[in-house]
PDB file of C-alpha atoms in Angstrom:
ATOM      1  CA  MET A   1      64.102  57.950  58.235  1.00 59.00           C
ATOM      2  CA  LYS A   2      63.489  55.125  60.095  1.00 63.00           C
ATOM      3  CA  LYS A   3      59.128  55.337  58.847  1.00 66.00           C
ATOM      4  CA  ILE A   4      60.663  55.230  55.412  1.00 65.00           C
ATOM      5  CA  LEU A   5      63.805  52.759  56.730  1.00 62.00           C
ATOM      6  CA  VAL A   6      60.389  51.142  57.759  1.00 64.00           C
ATOM      7  CA  THR A   7      58.787  51.349  53.859  1.00 63.00           C
ATOM      8  CA  PHE A   8      61.279  51.058  52.512  1.00 56.00           C
ATOM      9  CA  CYS A   9      61.948  47.263  54.086  1.00 54.00           C
ATOM     10  CA  PHE A  10      58.011  47.047  54.077  1.00 57.00           C
ATOM     11  CA  LEU A  11      58.221  47.209  49.576  1.00 58.00           C
ATOM     12  CA  ILE A  12      60.243  44.037  49.869  1.00 58.00           C
ATOM     13  CA  LEU A  13      59.653  41.568  51.433  1.00 57.00           C
ATOM     14  CA  ALA A  14      56.558  42.369  50.182  1.00 59.00           C
ATOM     15  CA  SER A  15      57.692  41.807  46.284  1.00 56.00           C
ATOM     16  CA  ILE A  16      59.213  38.894  47.872  1.00 51.00           C
ATOM     17  CA  ALA A  17      56.205  36.786  48.663  1.00 50.00           C
ATOM     18  CA  THR A  18      55.017  38.706  44.968  1.00 51.00           C
ATOM     19  CA  PHE A  19      58.360  36.649  43.210  1.00 48.00           C
ATOM     20  CA  ALA A  20      57.177  33.225  45.543  1.00 48.00           C
ATOM     21  CA  GLN A  21      54.129  33.172  43.766  1.00 47.00           C
ATOM     22  CA  GLY A  22      55.614  33.077  40.438  1.00 45.00           C
ATOM     23  CA  SER A  23      56.937  29.661  39.019  1.00 47.00           C
ATOM     24  CA  GLY A  24      56.392  27.172  41.233  1.00 57.00           C
ATOM     25  CA  GLY A  25      53.291  28.080  43.639  1.00 69.00           C
ATOM     26  CA  VAL A  26      51.283  27.680  40.900  1.00 75.00           C
ATOM     27  CA  GLU A  27      47.723  26.969  43.011  1.00 72.00           C
ATOM     28  CA  MET A  28      46.253  23.097  42.874  1.00 75.00           C
ATOM     29  CA  ALA A  29      43.049  21.035  44.753  1.00 70.00           C
ATOM     30  CA  THR A  30      46.301  19.145  46.037  1.00 67.00           C
ATOM     31  CA  GLU A  31      44.788  19.666  49.932  1.00 62.00           C
ATOM     32  CA  LEU A  32      42.046  18.599  48.629  1.00 57.00           C
ATOM     33  CA  ARG A  33      43.086  15.166  47.068  1.00 62.00           C
ATOM     34  CA  SER A  34      44.872  14.535  50.498  1.00 60.00           C
ATOM     35  CA  SER A  35      42.566  14.843  52.067  1.00 62.00           C
ATOM     36  CA  GLY A  36      40.263  12.615  49.474  1.00 61.00           C
ATOM     37  CA  LYS A  37      36.995  14.173  49.597  1.00 73.00           C
ATOM     38  CA  ILE A  38      37.813  15.009  45.517  1.00 79.00           C
ATOM     39  CA  TYR A  39      36.788  11.015  44.489  1.00 81.00           C
ATOM     40  CA  VAL A  40      32.653  11.337  46.282  1.00 81.00           C
ATOM     41  CA  VAL A  41      32.741  14.351  43.586  1.00 81.00           C
ATOM     42  CA  VAL A  42      33.880  11.463  41.140  1.00 84.00           C
ATOM     43  CA  ALA A  43      31.073   8.917  42.384  1.00 86.00           C
ATOM     44  CA  VAL A  44      28.343  11.798  42.417  1.00 85.00           C
ATOM     45  CA  LEU A  45      29.527  12.286  38.423  1.00 90.00           C
ATOM     46  CA  ALA A  46      29.787   8.358  37.463  1.00 89.00           C
ATOM     47  CA  THR A  47      26.430   7.833  39.132  1.00 89.00           C
ATOM     48  CA  ILE A  48      24.344  10.714  37.149  1.00 90.00           C
ATOM     49  CA  PHE A  49      26.072   9.376  33.584  1.00 93.00           C
ATOM     50  CA  ILE A  50      24.966   5.677  34.526  1.00 93.00           C
ATOM     51  CA  GLY A  51      21.390   6.652  35.375  1.00 92.00           C
ATOM     52  CA  LEU A  52      21.873   9.143  32.206  1.00 92.00           C
ATOM     53  CA  ALA A  53      23.332   6.271  30.369  1.00 92.00           C
ATOM     54  CA  PHE A  54      21.043   2.921  31.511  1.00 92.00           C
ATOM     55  CA  TYR A  55      18.101   5.361  30.786  1.00 92.00           C
ATOM     56  CA  LEU A  56      19.249   6.213  27.530  1.00 93.00           C
ATOM     57  CA  PHE A  57      19.194   2.307  27.041  1.00 93.00           C
ATOM     58  CA  PHE A  58      15.615   1.581  28.266  1.00 93.00           C
ATOM     59  CA  ILE A  59      14.068   4.216  25.766  1.00 93.00           C
ATOM     60  CA  ASP A  60      16.477   2.150  23.512  1.00 93.00           C
ATOM     61  CA  ASN A  61      14.673  -1.550  23.659  1.00 92.00           C
ATOM     62  CA  ARG A  62      11.664   0.870  23.968  1.00 92.00           C
ATOM     63  CA  LEU A  63      12.031   2.209  20.503  1.00 92.00           C
ATOM     64  CA  LYS A  64      13.236  -1.762  19.996  1.00 92.00           C
ATOM     65  CA  LYS A  65       9.811  -3.241  21.008  1.00 92.00           C
ATOM     66  CA  ILE A  66       7.348  -1.065  19.266  1.00 91.00           C
ATOM     67  CA  GLU A  67       9.801  -1.282  15.736  1.00 90.00           C
ATOM     68  CA  LYS A  68       9.332  -5.240  16.393  1.00 91.00           C
ATOM     69  CA  LEU A  69       5.520  -4.910  16.454  1.00 89.00           C
ATOM     70  CA  GLN A  70       5.545  -2.298  13.738  1.00 84.00           C
ATOM     71  CA  LYS A  71       7.001  -5.452  11.883  1.00 81.00           C
TER      72      LYS A  71
ATOM     73  CA  MET B   1      24.166   0.342  14.136  1.00 56.00           C
ATOM     74  CA  ASN B   2      22.125  -1.923  16.182  1.00 60.00           C
ATOM     75  CA  LYS B   3      24.660  -4.396  18.281  1.00 77.00           C
ATOM     76  CA  SER B   4      24.755  -3.544  21.885  1.00 86.00           C
ATOM     77  CA  TRP B   5      28.450  -2.833  22.069  1.00 93.00           C
ATOM     78  CA  TRP B   6      29.550   0.118  20.930  1.00 94.00           C
ATOM     79  CA  LYS B   7      27.350   2.708  23.436  1.00 94.00           C
ATOM     80  CA  ILE B   8      28.766   0.242  26.548  1.00 94.00           C
ATOM     81  CA  LEU B   9      32.072   1.204  25.387  1.00 95.00           C
ATOM     82  CA  ALA B  10      30.767   5.054  25.022  1.00 95.00           C
ATOM     83  CA  ILE B  11      29.657   4.875  29.096  1.00 95.00           C
ATOM     84  CA  VAL B  12      33.139   2.647  29.655  1.00 96.00           C
ATOM     85  CA  LEU B  13      34.621   5.195  28.318  1.00 96.00           C
ATOM     86  CA  VAL B  14      33.503   8.816  29.165  1.00 96.00           C
ATOM     87  CA  LEU B  15      33.343   6.663  33.098  1.00 95.00           C
ATOM     88  CA  PHE B  16      36.949   6.502  32.207  1.00 96.00           C
ATOM     89  CA  SER B  17      37.313  10.953  31.947  1.00 95.00           C
ATOM     90  CA  ILE B  18      35.312  11.192  34.575  1.00 94.00           C
ATOM     91  CA  THR B  19      37.131   9.257  37.277  1.00 92.00           C
ATOM     92  CA  GLY B  20      40.660   9.621  34.919  1.00 93.00           C
ATOM     93  CA  GLY B  21      39.947  13.653  33.925  1.00 92.00           C
ATOM     94  CA  LEU B  22      39.355  13.929  38.302  1.00 91.00           C
ATOM     95  CA  LEU B  23      42.014  12.405  39.560  1.00 90.00           C
ATOM     96  CA  PHE B  24      45.371  12.241  37.616  1.00 90.00           C
ATOM     97  CA  PRO B  25      48.284  14.716  37.536  1.00 88.00           C
ATOM     98  CA  VAL B  26      47.500  17.538  35.185  1.00 89.00           C
ATOM     99  CA  PRO B  27      49.660  20.134  34.561  1.00 88.00           C
ATOM    100  CA  ALA B  28      49.822  23.150  37.171  1.00 87.00           C
ATOM    101  CA  LYS B  29      49.520  26.266  35.597  1.00 85.00           C
ATOM    102  CA  PRO B  30      49.178  29.722  36.456  1.00 85.00           C
ATOM    103  CA  ILE B  31      45.634  30.653  36.142  1.00 86.00           C
ATOM    104  CA  LEU B  32      44.190  28.344  35.032  1.00 85.00           C
ATOM    105  CA  ASN B  33      45.513  26.360  38.110  1.00 85.00           C
ATOM    106  CA  GLU B  34      42.493  22.770  38.776  1.00 87.00           C
ATOM    107  CA  SER B  35      40.266  24.793  35.870  1.00 90.00           C
ATOM    108  CA  ILE B  36      42.409  22.607  32.982  1.00 90.00           C
ATOM    109  CA  ARG B  37      40.273  19.498  33.564  1.00 92.00           C
ATOM    110  CA  ASN B  38      37.468  21.416  32.275  1.00 93.00           C
ATOM    111  CA  ILE B  39      39.730  20.424  28.567  1.00 93.00           C
ATOM    112  CA  HIS B  40      38.171  16.872  28.930  1.00 94.00           C
ATOM    113  CA  PHE B  41      34.546  17.419  28.531  1.00 95.00           C
ATOM    114  CA  HIS B  42      34.072  20.708  27.203  1.00 95.00           C
ATOM    115  CA  VAL B  43      36.304  20.094  24.340  1.00 94.00           C
ATOM    116  CA  PRO B  44      34.586  16.509  23.312  1.00 96.00           C
ATOM    117  CA  MET B  45      31.910  19.049  23.054  1.00 96.00           C
ATOM    118  CA  TRP B  46      33.158  20.141  20.590  1.00 96.00           C
ATOM    119  CA  PHE B  47      34.777  17.101  19.576  1.00 96.00           C
ATOM    120  CA  ALA B  48      30.680  15.332  18.596  1.00 97.00           C
ATOM    121  CA  MET B  49      28.898  18.195  17.510  1.00 97.00           C
ATOM    122  CA  ILE B  50      31.622  18.326  14.131  1.00 97.00           C
ATOM    123  CA  VAL B  51      31.187  14.298  14.012  1.00 97.00           C
ATOM    124  CA  MET B  52      28.184  14.968  13.642  1.00 97.00           C
ATOM    125  CA  LEU B  53      27.865  17.354  11.263  1.00 97.00           C
ATOM    126  CA  LEU B  54      29.618  15.208   8.634  1.00 97.00           C
ATOM    127  CA  VAL B  55      27.615  12.203   9.182  1.00 97.00           C
ATOM    128  CA  SER B  56      25.126  15.070   8.697  1.00 97.00           C
ATOM    129  CA  PHE B  57      27.488  17.098   5.458  1.00 97.00           C
ATOM    130  CA  ILE B  58      27.678  12.618   3.942  1.00 97.00           C
ATOM    131  CA  TYR B  59      23.923  11.580   4.657  1.00 97.00           C
ATOM    132  CA  SER B  60      22.992  15.390   1.835  1.00 97.00           C
ATOM    133  CA  ILE B  61      25.315  14.309  -0.267  1.00 97.00           C
ATOM    134  CA  LYS B  62      23.978  10.653  -0.195  1.00 97.00           C
ATOM    135  CA  TYR B  63      20.308  11.752  -0.486  1.00 97.00           C
ATOM    136  CA  LEU B  64      20.654  14.387  -3.249  1.00 96.00           C
ATOM    137  CA  ASN B  65      22.444  11.167  -5.063  1.00 96.00           C
ATOM    138  CA  LYS B  66      19.675   8.014  -4.726  1.00 95.00           C
ATOM    139  CA  GLY B  67      16.235  10.261  -3.806  1.00 92.00           C
ATOM    140  CA  ASP B  68      16.539   7.998  -0.954  1.00 93.00           C
ATOM    141  CA  GLU B  69      14.127   9.325   2.098  1.00 92.00           C
ATOM    142  CA  ASN B  70      15.912   8.094   5.189  1.00 94.00           C
ATOM    143  CA  ASP B  71      19.306  10.034   4.448  1.00 96.00           C
ATOM    144  CA  ASP B  72      17.774  13.118   3.793  1.00 95.00           C
ATOM    145  CA  LEU B  73      16.241  11.805   8.308  1.00 95.00           C
ATOM    146  CA  MET B  74      19.544  10.839   9.415  1.00 96.00           C
ATOM    147  CA  ALA B  75      21.160  14.442   7.844  1.00 96.00           C
ATOM    148  CA  VAL B  76      18.291  15.830  10.180  1.00 96.00           C
ATOM    149  CA  GLU B  77      18.585  14.768  12.844  1.00 96.00           C
ATOM    150  CA  SER B  78      22.421  14.352  13.654  1.00 97.00           C
ATOM    151  CA  ALA B  79      22.785  18.094  12.174  1.00 97.00           C
ATOM    152  CA  ASN B  80      19.679  18.342  15.669  1.00 96.00           C
ATOM    153  CA  VAL B  81      22.392  16.515  18.290  1.00 97.00           C
ATOM    154  CA  GLY B  82      25.248  17.996  17.011  1.00 97.00           C
ATOM    155  CA  ILE B  83      23.522  21.201  17.738  1.00 97.00           C
ATOM    156  CA  ILE B  84      22.440  20.535  21.204  1.00 96.00           C
ATOM    157  CA  PHE B  85      26.543  19.149  21.671  1.00 96.00           C
ATOM    158  CA  GLY B  86      27.724  22.169  20.753  1.00 96.00           C
ATOM    159  CA  LEU B  87      25.209  24.807  22.327  1.00 96.00           C
ATOM    160  CA  LEU B  88      26.866  22.841  25.098  1.00 95.00           C
ATOM    161  CA  GLY B  89      29.980  23.407  24.409  1.00 95.00           C
ATOM    162  CA  LEU B  90      29.561  27.578  23.964  1.00 95.00           C
ATOM    163  CA  VAL B  91      28.021  27.376  27.144  1.00 95.00           C
ATOM    164  CA  THR B  92      30.808  25.146  28.909  1.00 95.00           C
ATOM    165  CA  GLY B  93      33.610  27.355  27.421  1.00 94.00           C
ATOM    166  CA  MET B  94      31.447  29.897  28.763  1.00 94.00           C
ATOM    167  CA  VAL B  95      31.493  28.940  31.768  1.00 94.00           C
ATOM    168  CA  TRP B  96      35.430  28.182  32.077  1.00 93.00           C
ATOM    169  CA  ALA B  97      36.183  31.935  30.159  1.00 93.00           C
ATOM    170  CA  LYS B  98      34.564  33.602  32.450  1.00 92.00           C
ATOM    171  CA  TYR B  99      36.487  32.213  35.365  1.00 91.00           C
ATOM    172  CA  THR B 100      40.161  32.362  32.893  1.00 91.00           C
ATOM    173  CA  TRP B 101      39.744  34.980  30.309  1.00 91.00           C
ATOM    174  CA  GLY B 102      37.632  37.451  33.234  1.00 90.00           C
ATOM    175  CA  GLU B 103      34.040  37.073  31.767  1.00 92.00           C
ATOM    176  CA  PRO B 104      32.011  34.470  29.422  1.00 93.00           C
ATOM    177  CA  TRP B 105      32.085  36.222  26.037  1.00 94.00           C
ATOM    178  CA  SER B 106      35.507  38.535  25.255  1.00 91.00           C
ATOM    179  CA  ASN B 107      34.243  37.793  21.699  1.00 92.00           C
ATOM    180  CA  ASP B 108      37.251  35.939  21.361  1.00 91.00           C
ATOM    181  CA  PRO B 109      38.074  35.138  17.664  1.00 92.00           C
ATOM    182  CA  LYS B 110      37.211  31.267  17.684  1.00 93.00           C
ATOM    183  CA  GLN B 111      33.870  31.895  19.941  1.00 94.00           C
ATOM    184  CA  ASN B 112      32.098  34.923  17.564  1.00 95.00           C
ATOM    185  CA  SER B 113      32.985  32.025  14.406  1.00 95.00           C
ATOM    186  CA  SER B 114      31.253  29.280  17.049  1.00 96.00           C
ATOM    187  CA  ALA B 115      28.195  31.178  16.855  1.00 96.00           C
ATOM    188  CA  ILE B 116      28.139  32.441  13.442  1.00 97.00           C
ATOM    189  CA  ALA B 117      28.351  28.107  12.766  1.00 97.00           C
ATOM    190  CA  LEU B 118      26.069  27.108  15.150  1.00 97.00           C
ATOM    191  CA  LEU B 119      23.558  30.778  13.575  1.00 97.00           C
ATOM    192  CA  ILE B 120      24.342  29.314  10.628  1.00 97.00           C
ATOM    193  CA  TYR B 121      22.478  24.911  11.573  1.00 97.00           C
ATOM    194  CA  MET B 122      20.218  26.831  13.184  1.00 97.00           C
ATOM    195  CA  ALA B 123      18.783  28.173   9.650  1.00 97.00           C
ATOM    196  CA  TYR B 124      19.365  25.467   8.618  1.00 96.00           C
ATOM    197  CA  MET B 125      16.135  23.537  10.882  1.00 96.00           C
ATOM    198  CA  VAL B 126      14.617  26.843  10.536  1.00 96.00           C
ATOM    199  CA  LEU B 127      14.946  26.277   6.095  1.00 96.00           C
ATOM    200  CA  ARG B 128      13.512  22.806   6.888  1.00 94.00           C
ATOM    201  CA  ASN B 129      10.584  23.720   8.846  1.00 93.00           C
ATOM    202  CA  SER B 130       9.047  26.196   6.150  1.00 95.00           C
ATOM    203  CA  MET B 131       8.765  24.033   3.105  1.00 93.00           C
ATOM    204  CA  GLU B 132       5.376  20.961   3.161  1.00 90.00           C
ATOM    205  CA  GLU B 133       6.349  19.127   0.649  1.00 93.00           C
ATOM    206  CA  GLU B 134       8.789  16.136   1.541  1.00 90.00           C
ATOM    207  CA  GLN B 135      11.005  15.891  -1.716  1.00 92.00           C
ATOM    208  CA  LYS B 136      11.710  19.240  -2.666  1.00 94.00           C
ATOM    209  CA  ARG B 137      11.586  20.240   1.982  1.00 94.00           C
ATOM    210  CA  GLY B 138      14.719  16.849   1.235  1.00 95.00           C
ATOM    211  CA  LYS B 139      15.949  18.949  -1.639  1.00 96.00           C
ATOM    212  CA  ILE B 140      16.205  22.307  -0.680  1.00 96.00           C
ATOM    213  CA  SER B 141      17.904  22.031   3.288  1.00 96.00           C
ATOM    214  CA  SER B 142      20.305  19.119   1.641  1.00 96.00           C
ATOM    215  CA  VAL B 143      21.671  21.463  -0.488  1.00 97.00           C
ATOM    216  CA  TYR B 144      22.373  23.885   1.500  1.00 97.00           C
ATOM    217  CA  ASN B 145      23.793  21.071   4.180  1.00 97.00           C
ATOM    218  CA  VAL B 146      25.925  20.447   1.753  1.00 97.00           C
ATOM    219  CA  PHE B 147      27.281  24.631   1.540  1.00 96.00           C
ATOM    220  CA  ALA B 148      26.942  24.346   5.090  1.00 97.00           C
ATOM    221  CA  PHE B 149      29.620  22.299   6.798  1.00 97.00           C
ATOM    222  CA  PRO B 150      32.408  24.264   4.780  1.00 97.00           C
ATOM    223  CA  ILE B 151      32.016  27.170   6.630  1.00 97.00           C
ATOM    224  CA  MET B 152      31.306  25.389   8.984  1.00 96.00           C
ATOM    225  CA  ILE B 153      34.950  24.013   9.491  1.00 95.00           C
ATOM    226  CA  VAL B 154      36.225  27.299   8.510  1.00 95.00           C
ATOM    227  CA  LEU B 155      34.810  29.350  10.750  1.00 95.00           C
ATOM    228  CA  LEU B 156      35.893  27.064  13.469  1.00 93.00           C
ATOM    229  CA  PHE B 157      39.529  26.052  12.324  1.00 89.00           C
ATOM    230  CA  VAL B 158      40.225  28.157   9.733  1.00 89.00           C
ATOM    231  CA  LEU B 159      39.451  32.230  10.502  1.00 88.00           C
ATOM    232  CA  PRO B 160      40.665  31.668  13.690  1.00 87.00           C
ATOM    233  CA  ARG B 161      43.925  30.774  12.448  1.00 83.00           C
ATOM    234  CA  MET B 162      44.786  34.380  10.801  1.00 83.00           C
ATOM    235  CA  THR B 163      44.417  36.029  13.749  1.00 82.00           C
ATOM    236  CA  ASP B 164      45.642  36.125  17.396  1.00 81.00           C
ATOM    237  CA  SER B 165      42.469  33.614  19.091  1.00 82.00           C
ATOM    238  CA  LEU B 166      42.073  33.094  23.505  1.00 86.00           C
ATOM    239  CA  HIS B 167      42.553  29.457  22.523  1.00 87.00           C
ATOM    240  CA  PRO B 168      45.575  27.856  22.790  1.00 82.00           C
ATOM    241  CA  GLY B 169      46.938  26.544  19.652  1.00 71.00           C
ATOM    242  CA  ASN B 170      44.834  29.256  17.292  1.00 71.00           C
ATOM    243  CA  GLY B 171      47.107  31.937  15.800  1.00 64.00           C
ATOM    244  CA  GLY B 172      50.152  31.307  13.689  1.00 61.00           C
ATOM    245  CA  ASN B 173      51.610  27.826  12.512  1.00 61.00           C
ATOM    246  CA  PRO B 174      49.817  25.158  12.874  1.00 61.00           C
ATOM    247  CA  GLY B 175      52.369  22.506  11.565  1.00 59.00           C
ATOM    248  CA  PHE B 176      55.142  24.354  14.197  1.00 57.00           C
ATOM    249  CA  ASN B 177      53.945  24.654  17.474  1.00 56.00           C
ATOM    250  CA  THR B 178      55.741  23.600  20.303  1.00 55.00           C
ATOM    251  CA  ASN B 179      52.735  25.092  23.280  1.00 62.00           C
ATOM    252  CA  ASP B 180      51.066  21.671  22.354  1.00 72.00           C
ATOM    253  CA  MET B 181      49.292  19.269  24.373  1.00 80.00           C
ATOM    254  CA  ALA B 182      50.704  18.163  27.057  1.00 83.00           C
ATOM    255  CA  PRO B 183      51.746  14.415  26.952  1.00 84.00           C
ATOM    256  CA  GLU B 184      49.662  13.638  30.247  1.00 86.00           C
ATOM    257  CA  LEU B 185      46.307  15.398  29.074  1.00 90.00           C
ATOM    258  CA  ARG B 186      45.786  12.557  26.508  1.00 90.00           C
ATOM    259  CA  PRO B 187      45.452   8.964  27.994  1.00 92.00           C
ATOM    260  CA  VAL B 188      42.537  10.803  28.629  1.00 94.00           C
ATOM    261  CA  PHE B 189      41.611  13.172  26.907  1.00 93.00           C
ATOM    262  CA  TYR B 190      41.421  11.430  22.821  1.00 94.00           C
ATOM    263  CA  PRO B 191      39.072   8.382  24.653  1.00 96.00           C
ATOM    264  CA  ALA B 192      36.838  11.911  26.166  1.00 96.00           C
ATOM    265  CA  CYS B 193      36.636  12.533  22.882  1.00 95.00           C
ATOM    266  CA  LEU B 194      35.423   8.888  21.756  1.00 96.00           C
ATOM    267  CA  GLY B 195      33.917   8.749  24.412  1.00 97.00           C
ATOM    268  CA  TRP B 196      31.390  11.360  23.416  1.00 96.00           C
ATOM    269  CA  ILE B 197      31.334  11.190  20.188  1.00 97.00           C
ATOM    270  CA  LEU B 198      29.757   7.426  20.359  1.00 97.00           C
ATOM    271  CA  ILE B 199      27.422   9.017  22.746  1.00 96.00           C
ATOM    272  CA  ALA B 200      26.317  11.766  20.203  1.00 97.00           C
ATOM    273  CA  SER B 201      26.095   8.995  18.024  1.00 96.00           C
ATOM    274  CA  TRP B 202      24.069   6.282  19.755  1.00 96.00           C
ATOM    275  CA  ILE B 203      21.142   9.700  20.442  1.00 96.00           C
ATOM    276  CA  THR B 204      21.879  10.683  16.823  1.00 97.00           C
ATOM    277  CA  THR B 205      20.362   7.230  16.174  1.00 96.00           C
ATOM    278  CA  LEU B 206      18.122   6.830  19.086  1.00 95.00           C
ATOM    279  CA  ARG B 207      16.088   9.929  17.097  1.00 96.00           C
ATOM    280  CA  TYR B 208      16.095   8.317  13.420  1.00 96.00           C
ATOM    281  CA  ARG B 209      14.729   5.358  14.701  1.00 95.00           C
ATOM    282  CA  ILE B 210      11.774   7.431  16.420  1.00 94.00           C
ATOM    283  CA  ARG B 211      11.020  10.103  13.004  1.00 93.00           C
ATOM    284  CA  LYS B 212      11.076   6.078  11.046  1.00 93.00           C
ATOM    285  CA  GLN B 213       8.458   5.432  13.596  1.00 92.00           C
ATOM    286  CA  GLU B 214       6.287   8.158  13.479  1.00 91.00           C
ATOM    287  CA  ASN B 215       6.386   8.381   9.010  1.00 89.00           C
ATOM    288  CA  LEU B 216       5.273   5.103   9.531  1.00 89.00           C
ATOM    289  CA  ILE B 217       2.314   5.683  11.873  1.00 86.00           C
ATOM    290  CA  SER B 218       1.326   9.222   9.476  1.00 79.00           C
TER     291      SER B 218
END
């Protein structure tokens, strides 16, 4: 009897835990954001992109020179 | 098109989408979680592809009208860049799908039809390279390209709506859609699309100019 009661309680508690995750508890990276480290990722991505953008400008200028020579 | 203000605008817009896309608040949704931020990076790839293929379509019509060889070059190079952006969209979509839908390729109607659309454009490149004579190549491939564009539009925007799709916004009538994009995503999403479209145009003009120089030499 006691065993059944304990299992029953356990099942009820387990189901409460699953309900808790139902609506409000969507997992988001709020912890990561509050510790501020996400800015590091933004900085890295921005650096990569700026680097590539400069590279595109570099190619653009080289082409301009060739086009001038051609004329 | 040689002025540089729009190139700087492109860089600024994409940089804004990188910072805003990672830092601004997003709606908390189950399954998606933080991966909802991918919308600022995955979807603009497709927008850039569609715009580049539209440019290619327009220049193919122009070529068929006037027969200027440069129009044909522009059509090829914009289709080339369009294919690259389409491949990027496909790969980023597969990464995203792996962690939200469970597997990289779940035979979703939109996944399948976008792959077919890309194959159609790859066939355009194969068709071009199979012909030696310039005028013949230009004409035949332009006609093919003019047909390829509407087929691509049907594959991406019409057929996925006819059945159920994992992609949001498919299945049913878009006019009565209540599950539109969340308003807080829009201030980053639209600049991101415009920025990537401009970057794609920039690369296209670069490729076009290189191609022109190559033609002058040979």
